[in-house]
Short mmCIF file of C-alpha atoms and ligand atoms in Angstrom, two decimals:
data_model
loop_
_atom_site.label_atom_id
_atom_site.label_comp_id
_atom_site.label_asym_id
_atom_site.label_seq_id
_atom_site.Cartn_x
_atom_site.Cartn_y
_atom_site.Cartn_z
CA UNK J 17 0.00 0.00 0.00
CA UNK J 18 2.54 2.31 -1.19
CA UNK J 19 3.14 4.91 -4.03
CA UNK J 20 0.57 7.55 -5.37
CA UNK J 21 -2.73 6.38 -4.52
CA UNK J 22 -5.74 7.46 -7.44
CA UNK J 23 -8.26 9.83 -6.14
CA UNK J 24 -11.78 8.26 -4.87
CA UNK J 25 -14.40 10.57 -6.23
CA UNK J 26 -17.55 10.16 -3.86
CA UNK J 27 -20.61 10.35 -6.58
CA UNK J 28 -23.99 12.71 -6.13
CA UNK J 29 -26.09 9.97 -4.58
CA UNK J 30 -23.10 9.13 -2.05
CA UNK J 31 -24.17 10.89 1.58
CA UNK J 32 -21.13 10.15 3.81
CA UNK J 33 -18.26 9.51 4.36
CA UNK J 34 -16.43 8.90 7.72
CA UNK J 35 -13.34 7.27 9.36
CA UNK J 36 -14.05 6.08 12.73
CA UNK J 37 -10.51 6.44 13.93
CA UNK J 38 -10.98 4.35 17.31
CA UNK J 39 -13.41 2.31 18.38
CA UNK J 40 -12.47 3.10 21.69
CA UNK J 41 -15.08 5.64 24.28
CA UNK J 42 -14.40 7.29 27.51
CA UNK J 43 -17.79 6.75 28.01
CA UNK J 44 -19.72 2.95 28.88
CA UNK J 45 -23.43 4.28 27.93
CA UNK J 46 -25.87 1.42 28.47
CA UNK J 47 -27.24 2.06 24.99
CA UNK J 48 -24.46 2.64 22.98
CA UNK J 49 -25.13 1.84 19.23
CA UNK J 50 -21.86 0.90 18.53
CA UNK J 51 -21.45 -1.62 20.73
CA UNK J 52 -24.91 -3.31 19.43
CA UNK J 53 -25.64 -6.85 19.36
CA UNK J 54 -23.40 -8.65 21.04
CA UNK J 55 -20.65 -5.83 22.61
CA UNK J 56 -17.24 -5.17 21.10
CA UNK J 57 -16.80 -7.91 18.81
CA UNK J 58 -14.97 -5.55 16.57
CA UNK J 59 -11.69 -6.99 18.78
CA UNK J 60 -12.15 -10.29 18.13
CA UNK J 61 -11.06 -8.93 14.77
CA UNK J 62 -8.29 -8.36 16.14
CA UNK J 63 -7.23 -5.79 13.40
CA UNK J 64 -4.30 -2.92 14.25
CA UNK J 65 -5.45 0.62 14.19
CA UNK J 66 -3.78 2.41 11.53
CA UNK J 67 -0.94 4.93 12.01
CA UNK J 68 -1.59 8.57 11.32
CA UNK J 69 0.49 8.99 8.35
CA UNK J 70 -1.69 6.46 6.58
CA UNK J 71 -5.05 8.03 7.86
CA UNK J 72 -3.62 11.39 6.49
CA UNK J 73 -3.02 9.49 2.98
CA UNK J 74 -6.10 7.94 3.06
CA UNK J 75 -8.16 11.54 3.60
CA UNK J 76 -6.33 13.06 1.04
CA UNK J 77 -7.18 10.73 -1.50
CA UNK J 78 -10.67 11.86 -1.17
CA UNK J 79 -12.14 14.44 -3.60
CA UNK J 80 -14.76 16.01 -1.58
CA UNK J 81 -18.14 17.64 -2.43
CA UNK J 82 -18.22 21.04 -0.78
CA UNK J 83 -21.52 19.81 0.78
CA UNK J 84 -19.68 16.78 1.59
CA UNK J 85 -17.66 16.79 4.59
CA UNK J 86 -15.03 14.00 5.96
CA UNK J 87 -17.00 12.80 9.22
CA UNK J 88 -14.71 11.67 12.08
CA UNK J 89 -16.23 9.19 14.36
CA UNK J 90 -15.89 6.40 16.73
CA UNK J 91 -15.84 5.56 19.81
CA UNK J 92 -14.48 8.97 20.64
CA UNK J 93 -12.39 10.20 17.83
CA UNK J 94 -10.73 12.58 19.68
CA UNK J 95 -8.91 9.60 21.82
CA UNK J 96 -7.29 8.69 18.30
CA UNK J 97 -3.65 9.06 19.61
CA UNK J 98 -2.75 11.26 15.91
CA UNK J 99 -6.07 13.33 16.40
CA UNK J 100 -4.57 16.42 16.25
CA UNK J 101 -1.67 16.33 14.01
CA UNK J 102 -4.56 14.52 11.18
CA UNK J 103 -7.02 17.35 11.92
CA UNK J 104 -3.67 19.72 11.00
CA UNK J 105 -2.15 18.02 8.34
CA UNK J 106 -4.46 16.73 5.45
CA UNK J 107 -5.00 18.33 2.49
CA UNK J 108 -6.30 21.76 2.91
CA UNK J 109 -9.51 21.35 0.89
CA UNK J 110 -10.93 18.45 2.72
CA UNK J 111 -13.43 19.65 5.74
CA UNK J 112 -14.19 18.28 8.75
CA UNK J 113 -17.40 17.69 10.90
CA UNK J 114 -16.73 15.92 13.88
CA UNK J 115 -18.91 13.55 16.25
CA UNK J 116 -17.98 13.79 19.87
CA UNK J 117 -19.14 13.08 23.45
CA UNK J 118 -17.00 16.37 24.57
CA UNK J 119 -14.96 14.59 26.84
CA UNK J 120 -12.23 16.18 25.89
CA UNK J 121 -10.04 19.23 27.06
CA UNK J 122 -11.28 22.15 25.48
CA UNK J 123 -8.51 24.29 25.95
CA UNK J 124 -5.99 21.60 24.38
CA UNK J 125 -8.81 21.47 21.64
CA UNK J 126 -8.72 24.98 21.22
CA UNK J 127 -5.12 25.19 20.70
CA UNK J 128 -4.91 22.32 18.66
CA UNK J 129 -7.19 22.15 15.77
CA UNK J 130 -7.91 25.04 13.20
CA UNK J 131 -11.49 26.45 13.40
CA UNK J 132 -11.42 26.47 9.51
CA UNK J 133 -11.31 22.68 9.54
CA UNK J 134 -14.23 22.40 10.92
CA UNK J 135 -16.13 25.52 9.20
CA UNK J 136 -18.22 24.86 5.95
CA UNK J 137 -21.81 26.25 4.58
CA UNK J 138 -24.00 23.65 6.13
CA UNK J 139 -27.57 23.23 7.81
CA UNK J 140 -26.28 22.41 11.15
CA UNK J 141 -22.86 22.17 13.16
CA UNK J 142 -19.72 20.95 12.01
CA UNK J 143 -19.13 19.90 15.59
CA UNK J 144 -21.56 17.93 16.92
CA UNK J 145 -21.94 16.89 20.43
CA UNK J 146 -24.08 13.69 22.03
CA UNK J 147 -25.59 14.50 25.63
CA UNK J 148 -25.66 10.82 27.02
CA UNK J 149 -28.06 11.39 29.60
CA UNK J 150 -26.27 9.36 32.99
CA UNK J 151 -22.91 10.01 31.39
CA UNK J 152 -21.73 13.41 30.56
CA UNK J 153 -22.87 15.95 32.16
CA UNK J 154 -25.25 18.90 30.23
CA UNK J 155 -23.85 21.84 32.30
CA UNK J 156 -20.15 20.97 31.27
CA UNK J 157 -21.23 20.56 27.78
CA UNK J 158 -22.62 23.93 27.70
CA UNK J 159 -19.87 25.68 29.08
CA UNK J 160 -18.07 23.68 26.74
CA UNK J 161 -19.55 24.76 24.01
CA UNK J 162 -20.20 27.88 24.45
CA UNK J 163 -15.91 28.25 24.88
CA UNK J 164 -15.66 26.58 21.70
CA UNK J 165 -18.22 28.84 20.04
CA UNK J 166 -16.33 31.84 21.56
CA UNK J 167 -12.87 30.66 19.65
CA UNK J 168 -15.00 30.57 16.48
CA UNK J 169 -15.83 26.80 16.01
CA UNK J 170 -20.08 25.71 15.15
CA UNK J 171 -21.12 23.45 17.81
CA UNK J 172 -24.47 21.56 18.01
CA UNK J 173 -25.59 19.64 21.42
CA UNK J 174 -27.60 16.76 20.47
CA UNK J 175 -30.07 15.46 23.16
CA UNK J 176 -32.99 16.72 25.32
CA UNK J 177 -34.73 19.82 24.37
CA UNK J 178 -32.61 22.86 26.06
CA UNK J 179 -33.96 26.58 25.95
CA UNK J 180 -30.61 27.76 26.31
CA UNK J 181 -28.98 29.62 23.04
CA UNK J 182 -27.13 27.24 21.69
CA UNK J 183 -27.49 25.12 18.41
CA UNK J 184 -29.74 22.07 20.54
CA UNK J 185 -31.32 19.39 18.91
CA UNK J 186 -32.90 16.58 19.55
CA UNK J 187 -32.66 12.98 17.66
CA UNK J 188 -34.13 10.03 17.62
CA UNK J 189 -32.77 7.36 20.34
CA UNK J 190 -31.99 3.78 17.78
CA UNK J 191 -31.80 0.63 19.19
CA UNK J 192 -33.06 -1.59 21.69
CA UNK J 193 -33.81 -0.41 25.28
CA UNK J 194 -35.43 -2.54 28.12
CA UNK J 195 -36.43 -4.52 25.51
CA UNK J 196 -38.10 -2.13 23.49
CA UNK J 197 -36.71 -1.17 20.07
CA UNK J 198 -36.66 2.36 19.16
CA UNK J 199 -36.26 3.28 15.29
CA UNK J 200 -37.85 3.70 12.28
CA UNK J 201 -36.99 0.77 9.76
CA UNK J 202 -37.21 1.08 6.23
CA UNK J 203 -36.88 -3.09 5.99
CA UNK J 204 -39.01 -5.26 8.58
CA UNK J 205 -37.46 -7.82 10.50
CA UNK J 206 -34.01 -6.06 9.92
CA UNK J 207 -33.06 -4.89 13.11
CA UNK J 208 -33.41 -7.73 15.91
CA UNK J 209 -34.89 -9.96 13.76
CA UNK J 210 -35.87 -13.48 14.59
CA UNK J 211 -33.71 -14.65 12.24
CA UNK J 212 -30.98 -14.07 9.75
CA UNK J 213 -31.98 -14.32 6.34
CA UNK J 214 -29.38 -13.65 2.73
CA UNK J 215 -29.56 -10.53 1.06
CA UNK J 216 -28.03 -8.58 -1.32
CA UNK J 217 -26.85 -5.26 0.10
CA UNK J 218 -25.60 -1.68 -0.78
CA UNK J 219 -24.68 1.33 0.44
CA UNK J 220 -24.28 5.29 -0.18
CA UNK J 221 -21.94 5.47 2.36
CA UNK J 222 -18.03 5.13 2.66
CA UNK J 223 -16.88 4.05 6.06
CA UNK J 224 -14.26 2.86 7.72
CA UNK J 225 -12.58 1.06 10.35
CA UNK J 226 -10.03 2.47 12.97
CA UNK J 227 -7.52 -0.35 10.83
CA UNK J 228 -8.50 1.27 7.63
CA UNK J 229 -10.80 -0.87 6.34
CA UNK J 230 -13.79 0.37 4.08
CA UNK J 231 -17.70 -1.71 4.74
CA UNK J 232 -20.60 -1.91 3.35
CA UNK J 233 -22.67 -1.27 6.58
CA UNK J 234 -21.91 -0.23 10.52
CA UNK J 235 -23.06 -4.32 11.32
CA UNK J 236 -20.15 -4.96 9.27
CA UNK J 237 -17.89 -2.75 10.83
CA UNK J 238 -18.23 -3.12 14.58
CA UNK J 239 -18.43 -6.62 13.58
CA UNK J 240 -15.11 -6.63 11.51
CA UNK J 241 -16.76 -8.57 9.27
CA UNK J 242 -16.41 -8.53 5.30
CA UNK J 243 -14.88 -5.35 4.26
CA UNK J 244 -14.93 -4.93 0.59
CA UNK J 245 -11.73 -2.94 0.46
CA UNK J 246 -8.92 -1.36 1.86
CA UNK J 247 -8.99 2.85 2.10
CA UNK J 248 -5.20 2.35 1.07
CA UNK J 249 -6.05 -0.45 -1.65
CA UNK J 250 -4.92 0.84 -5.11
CA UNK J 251 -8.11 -0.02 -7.18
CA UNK J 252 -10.60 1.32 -4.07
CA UNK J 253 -12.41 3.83 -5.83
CA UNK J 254 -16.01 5.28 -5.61
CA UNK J 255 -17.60 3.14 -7.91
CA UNK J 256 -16.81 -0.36 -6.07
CA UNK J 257 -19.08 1.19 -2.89
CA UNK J 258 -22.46 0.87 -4.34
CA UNK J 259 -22.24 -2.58 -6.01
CA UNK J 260 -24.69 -5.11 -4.26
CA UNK J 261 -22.64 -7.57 -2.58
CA UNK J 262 -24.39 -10.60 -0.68
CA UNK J 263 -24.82 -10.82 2.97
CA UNK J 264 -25.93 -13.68 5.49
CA UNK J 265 -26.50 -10.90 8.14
CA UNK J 266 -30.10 -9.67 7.35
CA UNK J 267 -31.99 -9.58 10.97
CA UNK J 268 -29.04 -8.65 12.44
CA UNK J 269 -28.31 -5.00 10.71
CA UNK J 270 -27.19 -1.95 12.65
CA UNK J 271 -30.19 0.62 13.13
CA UNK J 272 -27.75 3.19 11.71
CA UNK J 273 -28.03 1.81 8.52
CA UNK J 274 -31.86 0.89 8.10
CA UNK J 275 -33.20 4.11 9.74
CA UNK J 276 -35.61 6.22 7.69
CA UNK J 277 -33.90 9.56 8.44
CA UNK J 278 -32.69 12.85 6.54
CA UNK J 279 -29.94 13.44 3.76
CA UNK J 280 -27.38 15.82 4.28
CA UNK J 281 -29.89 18.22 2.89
CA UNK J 282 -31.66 17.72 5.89
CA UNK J 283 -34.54 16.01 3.89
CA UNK J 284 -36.22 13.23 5.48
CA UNK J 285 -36.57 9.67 4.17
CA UNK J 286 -33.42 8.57 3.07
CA UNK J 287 -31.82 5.36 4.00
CA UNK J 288 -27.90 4.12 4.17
CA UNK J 289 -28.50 0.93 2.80
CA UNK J 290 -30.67 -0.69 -0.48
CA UNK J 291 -31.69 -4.20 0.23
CA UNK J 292 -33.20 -6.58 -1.71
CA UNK J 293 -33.28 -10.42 -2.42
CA UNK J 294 -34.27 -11.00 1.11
S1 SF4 Q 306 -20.32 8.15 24.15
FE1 SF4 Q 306 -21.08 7.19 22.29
S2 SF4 Q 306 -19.47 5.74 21.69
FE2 SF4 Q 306 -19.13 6.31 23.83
S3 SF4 Q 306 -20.16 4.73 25.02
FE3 SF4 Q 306 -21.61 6.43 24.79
S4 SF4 Q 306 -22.81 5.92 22.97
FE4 SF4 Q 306 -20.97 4.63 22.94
S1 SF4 Q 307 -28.37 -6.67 5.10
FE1 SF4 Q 307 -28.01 -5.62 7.05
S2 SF4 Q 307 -26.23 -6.67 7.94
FE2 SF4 Q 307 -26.32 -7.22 5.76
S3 SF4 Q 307 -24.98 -5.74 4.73
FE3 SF4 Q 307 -27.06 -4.92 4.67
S4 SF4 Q 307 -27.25 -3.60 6.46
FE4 SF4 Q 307 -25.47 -4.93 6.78
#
């Protein structure tokens, strides 16, 4: 995985794109989605995290959509050891938005990451924070914030309902809780089903794992199971995401992925994932 790597060219219809640089949370919420069904199986993968120089090659491969930003995710990205210097050193063009509990030292923050990273024309905040109610606390996250706002970055607390200034919005809880599940689910039986069933599967969405590898859904990837490709891989490029590949998973897909919810236009009824076959 070496020499000039050809540029990967995200098309129209392709929504996201985000490299969840740990896996790893300072946080142990109850709920948490990305331990779902079944806990951190992603270890038993027992794949090695990549180094920062090759995260920083893999970003700047990208050829980004001004209204399509590089989403950094986890776990808690910001406990990715090469955080700051990959926030600092990819390719100028490529923006940020970042998805973050806010455990982190703000002032370090502050000194370490360049507001224009994380600055673009967008419906909502380039920074955007999760209130896990039991977990982090919503009067440190507003103080928080409102120091990060104050150096210049766009910050949006996602949780309860708060009547407080700042960019606060609510979302819709996914998963399974005291054994309800929560969700909207464009395909039944998906999402806890009673059993697993084949499929054919694609997605609009290029992810990938904290060792660099690229999946077809977020199952897949806390799962470490079946990635189609390598971010570094020479003949990875934009048009290999959306072919249909099969999958003897369905019944046991990730809520993130089967979730009727909004576009990056905001626009509601989109889906990560097309199924059929089933
Ligand atoms: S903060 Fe997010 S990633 Fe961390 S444990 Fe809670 S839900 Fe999971
Ligand atoms: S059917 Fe479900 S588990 Fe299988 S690839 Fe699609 S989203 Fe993932």
């Amino acid at each position: 995985m070496s020499g000039t790597l050809h540029p990967v060219t995200p098309k129209q219809d392709h929504n996201y794109v985000a490299f969840f640089l740990t896996l790893a949370c300072n946080l142990k919420c109850p709920y948490c989605i990305n331990l779902h069904d079944g806990g951190s199986r992603y270890k038993k993968a027992n794949r090695k995290h990549m180094d920062v120089e090759d995260w920083i090659n893999a970003a700047n491969r990208l050829v980004l959509r001004d209204d399509l930003p590089l989403s950094l995710q986890g776990g808690e990205a910001t406990m990715y050891k090469g955080f700051y210097r990959f926030v600092n050193e990819v390719k100028e063009e490529i923006k940020m938005d970042l998805l973050t509990n806010m455990m982190f030292d703000v002032d370090e923050f502050i000194s370490n990451v360049p507001v224009w990273r994380f600055t673009r024309e967008a419906p909502y905040a380039a920074i955007r924070v999760s209130y896990h109610p039991g977990q982090n606390d919503i009067d440190d996250l507003i103080q928080k914030t409102i120091k990060l706002q104050d150096a210049g970055f766009r910050v949006g607390i996602y949780g309860i309902e708060h009547p407080s200034i700042i960019d606060f919005r609510t979302k819709e809880f996914l998963g399974e809780w005291q054994g309800n599940l929560y969700g909207t689910f464009k395909y039944e039986g998906s999402v806890y089903g009673n059993e697993l069933k084949q499929s054919e599967c694609r997605t609009t969405e290029i992810i990938v794992d904290p060792a660099g590898y690229v999946y077809k859904c977020h199952s897949d990837l806390y799962n470490g199971r079946n990635p189609f490709a390598h971010v570094l891989d020479h003949d990875f490029n934009e048009a290999s995401i959306e072919e249909f590949r099969p999958c003897d998973f369905y019944g046991e897909c990730n809520p993130c992925d089967v979730k009727v919810k909004t576009n990056r236009y905001q626009i509601f009824g989109h889906t990560s994932v097309e199924i059929k076959g089933i």
